[in-house]
Tab-separated table of C-alpha atoms and ligand atoms in Angstrom:
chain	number	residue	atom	x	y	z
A	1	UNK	CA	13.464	-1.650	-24.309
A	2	UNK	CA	12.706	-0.893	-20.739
A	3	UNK	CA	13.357	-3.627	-17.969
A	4	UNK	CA	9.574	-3.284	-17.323
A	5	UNK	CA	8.453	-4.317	-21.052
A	6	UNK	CA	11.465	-6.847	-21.509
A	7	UNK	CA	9.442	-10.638	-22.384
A	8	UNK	CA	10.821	-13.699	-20.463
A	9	UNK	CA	9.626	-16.995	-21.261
A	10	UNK	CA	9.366	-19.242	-18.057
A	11	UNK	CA	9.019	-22.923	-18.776
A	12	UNK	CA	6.700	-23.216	-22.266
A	13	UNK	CA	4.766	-19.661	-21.202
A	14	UNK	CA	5.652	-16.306	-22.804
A	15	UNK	CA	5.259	-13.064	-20.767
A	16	UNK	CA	4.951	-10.103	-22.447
A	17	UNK	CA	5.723	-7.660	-19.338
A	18	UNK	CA	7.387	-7.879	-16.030
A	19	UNK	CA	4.035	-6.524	-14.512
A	20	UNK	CA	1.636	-8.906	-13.045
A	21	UNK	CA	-1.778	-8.194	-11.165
A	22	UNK	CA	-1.361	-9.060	-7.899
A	23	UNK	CA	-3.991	-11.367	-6.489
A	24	UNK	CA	-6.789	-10.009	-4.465
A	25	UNK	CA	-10.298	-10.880	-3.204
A	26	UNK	CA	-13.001	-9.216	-4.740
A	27	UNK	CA	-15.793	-10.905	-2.295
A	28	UNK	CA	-18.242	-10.922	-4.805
A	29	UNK	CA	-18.607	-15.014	-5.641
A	30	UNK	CA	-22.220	-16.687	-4.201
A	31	UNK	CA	-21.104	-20.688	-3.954
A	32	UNK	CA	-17.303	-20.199	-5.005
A	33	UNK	CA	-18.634	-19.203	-8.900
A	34	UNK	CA	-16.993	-16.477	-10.942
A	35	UNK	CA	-19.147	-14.236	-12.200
A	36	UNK	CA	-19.346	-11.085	-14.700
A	37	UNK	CA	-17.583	-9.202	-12.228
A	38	UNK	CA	-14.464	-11.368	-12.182
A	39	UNK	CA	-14.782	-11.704	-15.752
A	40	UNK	CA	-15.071	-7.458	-16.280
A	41	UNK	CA	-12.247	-7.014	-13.528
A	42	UNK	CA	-9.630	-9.489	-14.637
A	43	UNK	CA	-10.203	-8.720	-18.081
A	44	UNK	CA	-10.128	-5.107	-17.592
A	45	UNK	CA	-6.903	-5.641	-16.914
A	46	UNK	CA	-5.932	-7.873	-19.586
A	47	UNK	CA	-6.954	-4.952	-21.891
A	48	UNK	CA	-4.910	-2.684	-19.471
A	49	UNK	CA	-1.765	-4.744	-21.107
A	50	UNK	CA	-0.566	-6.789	-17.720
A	51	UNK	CA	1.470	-10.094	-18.376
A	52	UNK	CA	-0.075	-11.657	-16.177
A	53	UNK	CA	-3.402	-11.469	-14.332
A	54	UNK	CA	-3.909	-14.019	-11.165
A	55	UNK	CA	-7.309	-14.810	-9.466
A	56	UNK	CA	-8.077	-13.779	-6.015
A	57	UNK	CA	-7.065	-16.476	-3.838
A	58	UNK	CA	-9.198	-18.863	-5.390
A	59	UNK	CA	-10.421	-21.825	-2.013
A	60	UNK	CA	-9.471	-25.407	-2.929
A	61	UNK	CA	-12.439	-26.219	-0.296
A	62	UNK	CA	-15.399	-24.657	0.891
A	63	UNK	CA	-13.975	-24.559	4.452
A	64	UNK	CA	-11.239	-22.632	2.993
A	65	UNK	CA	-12.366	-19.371	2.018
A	66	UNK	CA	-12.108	-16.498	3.611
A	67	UNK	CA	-15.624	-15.159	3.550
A	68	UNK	CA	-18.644	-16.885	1.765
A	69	UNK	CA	-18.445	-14.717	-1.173
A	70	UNK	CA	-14.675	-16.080	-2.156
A	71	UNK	CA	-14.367	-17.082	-5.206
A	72	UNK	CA	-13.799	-21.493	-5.559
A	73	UNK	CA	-12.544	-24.280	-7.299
A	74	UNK	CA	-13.344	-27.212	-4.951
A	75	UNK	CA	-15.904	-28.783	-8.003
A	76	UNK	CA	-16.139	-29.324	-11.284
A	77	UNK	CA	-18.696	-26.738	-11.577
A	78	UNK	CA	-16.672	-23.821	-10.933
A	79	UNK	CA	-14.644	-24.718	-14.066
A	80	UNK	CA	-16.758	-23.219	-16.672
A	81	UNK	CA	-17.110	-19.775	-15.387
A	82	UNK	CA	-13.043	-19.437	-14.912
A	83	UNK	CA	-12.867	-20.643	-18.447
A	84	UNK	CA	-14.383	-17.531	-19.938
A	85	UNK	CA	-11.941	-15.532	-17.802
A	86	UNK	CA	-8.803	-17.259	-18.987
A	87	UNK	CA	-10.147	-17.199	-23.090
A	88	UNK	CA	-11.143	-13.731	-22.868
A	89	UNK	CA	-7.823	-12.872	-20.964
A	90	UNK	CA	-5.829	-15.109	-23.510
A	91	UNK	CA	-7.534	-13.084	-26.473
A	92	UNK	CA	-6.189	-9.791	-25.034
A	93	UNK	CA	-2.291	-11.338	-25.246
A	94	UNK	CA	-2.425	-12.025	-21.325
A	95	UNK	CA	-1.859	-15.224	-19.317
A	96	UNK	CA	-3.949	-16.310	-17.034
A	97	UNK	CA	-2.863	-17.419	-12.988
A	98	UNK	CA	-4.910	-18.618	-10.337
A	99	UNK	CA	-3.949	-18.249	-6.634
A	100	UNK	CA	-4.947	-21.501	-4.971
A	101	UNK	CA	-5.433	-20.860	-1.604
A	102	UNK	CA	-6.641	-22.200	2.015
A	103	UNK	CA	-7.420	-19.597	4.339
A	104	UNK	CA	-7.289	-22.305	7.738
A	105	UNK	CA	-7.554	-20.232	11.023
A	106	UNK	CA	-8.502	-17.110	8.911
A	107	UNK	CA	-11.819	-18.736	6.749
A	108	UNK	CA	-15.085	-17.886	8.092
A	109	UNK	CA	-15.031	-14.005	8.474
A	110	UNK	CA	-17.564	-11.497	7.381
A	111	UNK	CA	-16.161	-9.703	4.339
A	112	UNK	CA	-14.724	-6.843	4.774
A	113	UNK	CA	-17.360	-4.558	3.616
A	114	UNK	CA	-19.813	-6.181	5.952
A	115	UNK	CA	-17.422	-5.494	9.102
A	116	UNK	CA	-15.034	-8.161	8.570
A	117	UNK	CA	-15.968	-10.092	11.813
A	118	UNK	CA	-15.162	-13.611	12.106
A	119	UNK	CA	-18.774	-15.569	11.677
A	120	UNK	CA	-18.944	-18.341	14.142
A	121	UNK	CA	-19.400	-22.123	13.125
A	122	UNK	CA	-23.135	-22.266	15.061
A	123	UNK	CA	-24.061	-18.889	13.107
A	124	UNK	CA	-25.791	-19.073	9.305
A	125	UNK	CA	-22.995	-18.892	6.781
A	126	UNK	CA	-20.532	-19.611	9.411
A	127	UNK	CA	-18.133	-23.129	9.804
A	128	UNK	CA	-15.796	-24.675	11.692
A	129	UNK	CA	-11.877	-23.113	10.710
A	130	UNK	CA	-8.899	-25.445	10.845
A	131	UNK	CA	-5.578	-24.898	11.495
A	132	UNK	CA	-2.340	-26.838	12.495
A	133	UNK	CA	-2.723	-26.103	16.197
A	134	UNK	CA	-5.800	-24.848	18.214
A	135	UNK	CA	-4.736	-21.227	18.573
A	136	UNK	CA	-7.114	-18.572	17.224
A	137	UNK	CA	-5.413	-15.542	15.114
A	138	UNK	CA	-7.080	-13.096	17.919
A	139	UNK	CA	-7.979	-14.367	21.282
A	140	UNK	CA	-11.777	-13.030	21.074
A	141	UNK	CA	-12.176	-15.343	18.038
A	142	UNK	CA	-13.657	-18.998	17.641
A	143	UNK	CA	-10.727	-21.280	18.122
A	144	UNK	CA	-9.914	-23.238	15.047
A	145	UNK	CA	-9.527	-26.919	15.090
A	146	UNK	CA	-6.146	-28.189	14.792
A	147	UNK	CA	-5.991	-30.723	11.735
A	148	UNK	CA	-5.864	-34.699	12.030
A	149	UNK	CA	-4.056	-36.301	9.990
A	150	UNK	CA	-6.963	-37.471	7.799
A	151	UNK	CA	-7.898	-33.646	7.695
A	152	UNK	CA	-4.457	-32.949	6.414
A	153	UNK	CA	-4.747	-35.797	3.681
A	154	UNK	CA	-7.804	-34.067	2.741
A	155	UNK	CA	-6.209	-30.763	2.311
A	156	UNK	CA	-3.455	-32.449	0.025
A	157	UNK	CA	-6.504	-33.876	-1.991
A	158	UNK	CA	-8.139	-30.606	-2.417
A	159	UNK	CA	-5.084	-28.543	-3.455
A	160	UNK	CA	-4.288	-31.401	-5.882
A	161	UNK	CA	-7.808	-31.085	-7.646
A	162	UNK	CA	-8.370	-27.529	-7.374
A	163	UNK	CA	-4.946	-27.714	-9.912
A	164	UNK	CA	-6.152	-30.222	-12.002
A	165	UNK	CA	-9.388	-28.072	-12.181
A	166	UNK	CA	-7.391	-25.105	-12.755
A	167	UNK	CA	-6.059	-26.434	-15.685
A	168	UNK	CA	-8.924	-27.542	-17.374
A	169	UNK	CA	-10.106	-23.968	-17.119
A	170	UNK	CA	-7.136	-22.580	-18.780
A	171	UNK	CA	-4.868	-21.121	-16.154
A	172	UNK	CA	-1.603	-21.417	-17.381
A	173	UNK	CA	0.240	-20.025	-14.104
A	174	UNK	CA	-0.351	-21.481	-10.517
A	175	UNK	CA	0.623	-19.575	-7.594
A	176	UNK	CA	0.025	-21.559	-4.299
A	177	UNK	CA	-0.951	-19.370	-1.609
A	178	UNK	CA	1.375	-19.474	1.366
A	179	UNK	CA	1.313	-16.093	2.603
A	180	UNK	CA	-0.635	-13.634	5.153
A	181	UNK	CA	-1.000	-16.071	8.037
A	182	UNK	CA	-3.754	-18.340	5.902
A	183	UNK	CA	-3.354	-22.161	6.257
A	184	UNK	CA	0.012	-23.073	4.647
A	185	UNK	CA	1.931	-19.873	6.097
A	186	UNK	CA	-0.197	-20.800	10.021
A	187	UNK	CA	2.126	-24.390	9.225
A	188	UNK	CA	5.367	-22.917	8.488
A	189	UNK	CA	4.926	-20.081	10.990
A	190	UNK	CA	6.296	-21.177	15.264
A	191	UNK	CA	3.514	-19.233	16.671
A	192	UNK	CA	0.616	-20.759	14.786
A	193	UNK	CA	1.807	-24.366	14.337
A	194	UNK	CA	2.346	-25.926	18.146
A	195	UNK	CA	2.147	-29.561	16.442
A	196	UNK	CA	4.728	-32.165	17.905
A	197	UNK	CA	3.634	-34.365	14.638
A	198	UNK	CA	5.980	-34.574	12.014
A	199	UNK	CA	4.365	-31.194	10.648
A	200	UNK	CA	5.445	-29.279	13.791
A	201	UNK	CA	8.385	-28.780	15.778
A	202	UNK	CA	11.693	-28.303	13.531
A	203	UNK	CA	12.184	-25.779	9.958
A	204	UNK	CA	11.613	-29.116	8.583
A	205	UNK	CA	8.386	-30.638	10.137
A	206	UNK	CA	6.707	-26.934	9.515
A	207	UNK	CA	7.526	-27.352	5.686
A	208	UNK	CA	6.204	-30.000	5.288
A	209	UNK	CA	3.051	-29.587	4.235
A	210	UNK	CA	3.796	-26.858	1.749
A	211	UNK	CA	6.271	-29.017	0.112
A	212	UNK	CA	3.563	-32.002	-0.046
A	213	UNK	CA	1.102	-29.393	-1.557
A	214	UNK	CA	3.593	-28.503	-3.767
A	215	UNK	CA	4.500	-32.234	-4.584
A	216	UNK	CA	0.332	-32.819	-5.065
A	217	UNK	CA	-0.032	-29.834	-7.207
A	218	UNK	CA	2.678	-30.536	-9.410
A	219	UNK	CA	1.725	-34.502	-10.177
A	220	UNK	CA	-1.570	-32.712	-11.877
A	221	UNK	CA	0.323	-29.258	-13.178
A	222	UNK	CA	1.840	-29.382	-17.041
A	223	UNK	CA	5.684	-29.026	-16.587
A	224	UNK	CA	5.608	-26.068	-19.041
A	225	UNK	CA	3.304	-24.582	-17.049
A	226	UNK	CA	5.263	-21.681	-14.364
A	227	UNK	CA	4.322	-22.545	-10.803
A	228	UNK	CA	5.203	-19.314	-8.018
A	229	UNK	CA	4.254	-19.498	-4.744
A	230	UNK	CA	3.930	-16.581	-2.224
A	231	UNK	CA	5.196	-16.392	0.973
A	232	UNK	CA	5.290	-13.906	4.098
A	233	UNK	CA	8.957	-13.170	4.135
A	234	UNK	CA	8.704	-12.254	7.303
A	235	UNK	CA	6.251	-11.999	10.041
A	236	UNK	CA	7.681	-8.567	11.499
A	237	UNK	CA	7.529	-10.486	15.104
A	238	UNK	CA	10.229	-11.634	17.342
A	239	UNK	CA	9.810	-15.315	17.608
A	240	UNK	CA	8.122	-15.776	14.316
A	241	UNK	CA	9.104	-16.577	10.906
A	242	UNK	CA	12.111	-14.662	9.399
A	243	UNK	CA	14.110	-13.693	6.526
A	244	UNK	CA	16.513	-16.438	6.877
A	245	UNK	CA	13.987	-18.877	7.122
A	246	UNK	CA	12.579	-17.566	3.544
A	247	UNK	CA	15.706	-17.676	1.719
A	248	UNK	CA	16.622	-21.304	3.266
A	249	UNK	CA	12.868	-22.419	2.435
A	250	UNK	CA	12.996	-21.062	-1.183
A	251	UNK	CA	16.759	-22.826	-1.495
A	252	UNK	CA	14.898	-25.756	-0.897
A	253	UNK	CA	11.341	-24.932	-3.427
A	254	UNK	CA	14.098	-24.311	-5.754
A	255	UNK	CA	15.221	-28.128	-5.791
A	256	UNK	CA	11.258	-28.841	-5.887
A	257	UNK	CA	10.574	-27.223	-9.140
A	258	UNK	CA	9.167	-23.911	-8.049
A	259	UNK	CA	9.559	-20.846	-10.501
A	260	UNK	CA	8.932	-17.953	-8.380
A	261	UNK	CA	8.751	-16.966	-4.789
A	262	UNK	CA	6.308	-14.281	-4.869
A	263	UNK	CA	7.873	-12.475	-1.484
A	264	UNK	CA	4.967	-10.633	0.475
A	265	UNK	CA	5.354	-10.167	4.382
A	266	UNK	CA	3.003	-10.466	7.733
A	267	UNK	CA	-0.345	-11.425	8.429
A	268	UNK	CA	-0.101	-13.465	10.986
A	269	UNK	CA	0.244	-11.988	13.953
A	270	UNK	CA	-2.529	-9.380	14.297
A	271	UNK	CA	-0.022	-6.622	16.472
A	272	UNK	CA	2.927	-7.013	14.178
A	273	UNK	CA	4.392	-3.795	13.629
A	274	UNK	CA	5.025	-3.313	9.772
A	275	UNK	CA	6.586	-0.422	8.325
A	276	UNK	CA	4.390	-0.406	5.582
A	277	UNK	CA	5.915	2.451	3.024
A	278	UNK	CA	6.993	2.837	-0.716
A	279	UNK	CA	8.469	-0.944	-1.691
A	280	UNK	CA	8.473	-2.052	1.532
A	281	UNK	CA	8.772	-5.327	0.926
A	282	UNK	CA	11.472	-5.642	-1.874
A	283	UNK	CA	14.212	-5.880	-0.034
A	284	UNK	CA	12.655	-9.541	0.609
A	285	UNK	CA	12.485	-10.203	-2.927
A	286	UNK	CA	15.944	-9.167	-3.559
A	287	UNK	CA	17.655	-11.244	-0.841
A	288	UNK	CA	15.745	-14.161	-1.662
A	289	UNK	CA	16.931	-14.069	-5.477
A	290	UNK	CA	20.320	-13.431	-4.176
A	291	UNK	CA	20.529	-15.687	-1.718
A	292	UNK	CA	18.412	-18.636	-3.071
A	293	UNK	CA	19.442	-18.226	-6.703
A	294	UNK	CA	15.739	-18.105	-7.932
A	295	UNK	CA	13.219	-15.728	-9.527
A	296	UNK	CA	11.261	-13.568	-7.391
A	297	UNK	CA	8.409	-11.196	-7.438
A	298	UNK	CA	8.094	-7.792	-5.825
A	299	UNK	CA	4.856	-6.865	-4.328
A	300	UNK	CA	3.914	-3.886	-2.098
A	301	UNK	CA	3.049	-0.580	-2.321
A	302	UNK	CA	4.950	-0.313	-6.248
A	303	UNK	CA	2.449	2.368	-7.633
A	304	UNK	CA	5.214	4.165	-9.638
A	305	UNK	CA	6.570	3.981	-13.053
A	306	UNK	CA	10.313	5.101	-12.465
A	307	UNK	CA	9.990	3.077	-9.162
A	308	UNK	CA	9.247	-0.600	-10.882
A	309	UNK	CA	11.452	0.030	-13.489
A	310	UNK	CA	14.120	0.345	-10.733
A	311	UNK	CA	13.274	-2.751	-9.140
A	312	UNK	CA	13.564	-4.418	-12.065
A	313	UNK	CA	17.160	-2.475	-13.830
A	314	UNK	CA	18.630	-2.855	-10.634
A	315	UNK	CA	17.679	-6.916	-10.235
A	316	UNK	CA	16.067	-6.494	-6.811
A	317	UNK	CA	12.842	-8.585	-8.694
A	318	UNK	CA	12.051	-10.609	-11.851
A	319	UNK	CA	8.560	-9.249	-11.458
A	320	UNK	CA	6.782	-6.822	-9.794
A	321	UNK	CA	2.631	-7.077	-9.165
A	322	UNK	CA	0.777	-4.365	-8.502
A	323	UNK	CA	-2.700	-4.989	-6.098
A	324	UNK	CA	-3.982	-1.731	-5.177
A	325	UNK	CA	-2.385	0.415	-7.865
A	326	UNK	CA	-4.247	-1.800	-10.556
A	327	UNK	CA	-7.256	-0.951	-9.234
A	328	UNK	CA	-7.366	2.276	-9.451
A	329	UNK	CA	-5.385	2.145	-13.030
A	330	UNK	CA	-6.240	-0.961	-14.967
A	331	UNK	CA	-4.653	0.377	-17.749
A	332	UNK	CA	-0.953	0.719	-15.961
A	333	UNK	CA	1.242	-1.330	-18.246
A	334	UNK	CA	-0.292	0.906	-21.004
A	335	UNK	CA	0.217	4.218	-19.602
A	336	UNK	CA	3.958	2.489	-18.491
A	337	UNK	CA	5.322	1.762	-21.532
A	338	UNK	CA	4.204	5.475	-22.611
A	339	UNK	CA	6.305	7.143	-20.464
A	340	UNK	CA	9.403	4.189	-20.869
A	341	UNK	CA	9.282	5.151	-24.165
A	342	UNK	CA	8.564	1.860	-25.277
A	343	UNK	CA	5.971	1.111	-28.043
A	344	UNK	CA	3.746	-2.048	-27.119
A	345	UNK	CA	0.367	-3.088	-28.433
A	346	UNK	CA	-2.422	-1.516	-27.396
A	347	UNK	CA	-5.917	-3.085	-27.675
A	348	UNK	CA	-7.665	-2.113	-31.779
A	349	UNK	CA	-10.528	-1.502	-30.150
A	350	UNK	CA	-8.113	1.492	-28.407
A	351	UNK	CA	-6.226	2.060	-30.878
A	352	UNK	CA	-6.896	5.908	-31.616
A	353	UNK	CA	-6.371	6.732	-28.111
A	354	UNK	CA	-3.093	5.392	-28.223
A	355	UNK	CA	-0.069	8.692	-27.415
A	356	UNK	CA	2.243	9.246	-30.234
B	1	FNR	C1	-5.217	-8.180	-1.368
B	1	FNR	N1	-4.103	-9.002	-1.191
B	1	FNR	C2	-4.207	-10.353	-1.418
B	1	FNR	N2	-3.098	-11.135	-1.401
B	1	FNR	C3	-3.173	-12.432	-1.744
B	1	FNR	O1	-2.142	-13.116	-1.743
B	1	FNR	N3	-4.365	-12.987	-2.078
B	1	FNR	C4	-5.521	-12.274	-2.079
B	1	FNR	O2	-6.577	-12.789	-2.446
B	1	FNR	C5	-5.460	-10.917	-1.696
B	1	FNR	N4	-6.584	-10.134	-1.635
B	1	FNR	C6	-6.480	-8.761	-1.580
B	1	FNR	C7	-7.590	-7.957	-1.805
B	1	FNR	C8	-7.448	-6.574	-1.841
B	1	FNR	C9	-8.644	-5.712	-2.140
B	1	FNR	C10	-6.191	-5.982	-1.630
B	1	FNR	C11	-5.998	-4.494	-1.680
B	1	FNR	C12	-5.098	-6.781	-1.363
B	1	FNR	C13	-2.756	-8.411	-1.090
B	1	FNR	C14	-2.267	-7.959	-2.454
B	1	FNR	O3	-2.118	-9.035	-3.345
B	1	FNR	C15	-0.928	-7.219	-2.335
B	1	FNR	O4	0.038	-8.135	-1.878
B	1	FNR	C16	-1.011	-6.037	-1.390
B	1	FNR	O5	-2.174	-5.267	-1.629
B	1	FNR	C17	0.204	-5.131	-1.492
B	1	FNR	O6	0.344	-4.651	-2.802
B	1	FNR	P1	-0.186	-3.156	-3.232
B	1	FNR	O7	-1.660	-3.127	-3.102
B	1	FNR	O8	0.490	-2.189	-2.295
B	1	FNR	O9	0.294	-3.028	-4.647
């Protein structure tokens, strides 16, 4: 048995695989609803053999989505759409994860396949952004308004529902988004969060909020339910937040419950340089496991076979998730396990195509 197809149970929930589908936007949601797209593209890949699938980032509020067409679970409503997602991935020997996410500063932008643009709060389909300090991500954009206390309340109520939500719709994995300069990462980062609250200022103050999120999330989350949570290991900027300050933040999610740091880099500072190549980013997710003593995930630019088996022999990652190289193979895990030589399920329906 390859490293790649060994299972690993994490609290109550059985993975098949070490290879998980990274989360990522499809822009495609009217009103926060999943549709048949997310339902043929997540469970595309549930029939493509992945452990584990995870929503987009998934907006806890209306105010915190990216674009208007990001998919939502700020009501009830939105429940019964994601349902049908996590059943049909269930019935395919997946588990469902959602990505609950806030984009703050970042929210109100064109998607990208209508330029991208931020969409200002006075235009149609635009609002106001929030962030913890009044500093736009680029200078030409509408400056966000920094959060109140009440507003930050709020966001502690929203995460906490969006979970409870979550569940009810059959996720079974949470990852809480704190990566790629959206709201959570803007707290923890120096050059985003200016606050001289008790959320700004020291390592401490700039956790904060993630921890409370966490803390909400988890008085509504089952405790045999896995909870990961992804962070920008670094921002590839001098002055911003670093490698050190990943592994001594996931020492402390450690104490706090959390499962898996889910170790992704940048995104917010627009200029960063990134050295964006082949695994660019493990290195994160191996000094964070080493360092912090708890699981990780790999994630970046792992399109290869022999290369996520590596990661994975050599205990640089307890996972790796694929974005980009799942969508151009959904059936990965099943063409990996071919050439590792190891002899999984396939689907019946796909039975006969299966290699000998
Ligand atoms: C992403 N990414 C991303 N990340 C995240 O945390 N939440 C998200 O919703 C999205 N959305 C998204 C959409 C699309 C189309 C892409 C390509 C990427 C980042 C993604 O999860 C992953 O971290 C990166 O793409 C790097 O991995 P790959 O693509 O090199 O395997």
């Amino acid at each position: 048995m390859s490293a790649l197809f060994s299972p690993i149970t994490i609290r109550s929930i059985q993975l098949k695989n070490r290879i998980v589908v990274s989360p990522m936007c499809q822009y495609s949601s009217e009103n926060g609803f999943a549709n048949d797209w997310h339902l043929v593209h997540l469970g595309s890949r549930a029939v493509g053999g992945a452990a584990l699938i995870f929503t987009e980032a998934t907006a806890v509020s209306p105010e915190g989505r990216i674009s208007p067409h990001d998919l939502g679970i700020w009501k009830d409503d939105h429940i019964a759409g994601l349902k049908r997602i996590t059943q049909f991935i269930n019935q395919h020997g997946s588990i469902a994860g959602i990505q609950l996410a806030h984009a703050g500063r970042k929210a109100s932008h064109h998607r990208p396949w209508d330029g991208g643009k931020a969409i200002p709060p006075a235009e149609e389909r635009g609002w106001e952004t929030v962030a913890p300090s009044s500093i736009p991500f680029i200078e030409a954009e509408p400056r966000p308004l920094a959060l109140t206390k009440e507003g930050i309340e709020n966001v502690l109520i929203d995460f906490q529902d969006a979970a409870r939500r979550a569940v009810e719709a059959g996720f079974q994995v949470a990852e809480i988004h704190a990566a790629h300069g959206y709201l959570l990462h803007e707290f923890l980062s120096p050059l985003s969060n200016q606050r001289t609250d008790e959320y700004g200022g020291s390592f401490d103050n700039r956790i904060r909020l993630l921890l409370q999120v966490i803390e909400q999330v988890q008085a509504v989350w089952p405790e045999e339910y896995p909870l990961f949570v992804r962070i920008s290991a670094t921002e590839w900027t001098e002055g911003g937040w670093t490698a050190d300050d990943s592994v001594a933040l996931a020492s402390v999610l450690k104490t706090k419950g959390v499962d898996v740091i889910d170790c992704s880099s940048g995104g917010n500072v627009a200029h960063a340089k990134i050295p964006v190549g082949p695994g660019y980013q493990v290195e994160f997710a191996e000094r964070v496991k080493q360092e912090a003593g708890i699981m990780t995930a790999a994630v970046g630019l792992i399109t290869h076979v022999d290369q996520a088996e590596a990661i994975l022999a050599n205990g640089q990652a307890d996972f790796v998730l694929l974005g980009r190289e799942f969508l151009r193979d959904p059936y990965f895990p099943l063409h990996a396990a071919h050439a590792l030589g190891d002899d999984i399920i396939w689907p019946s329906q796909y039975e006969r195509a299966k290699p000998k």
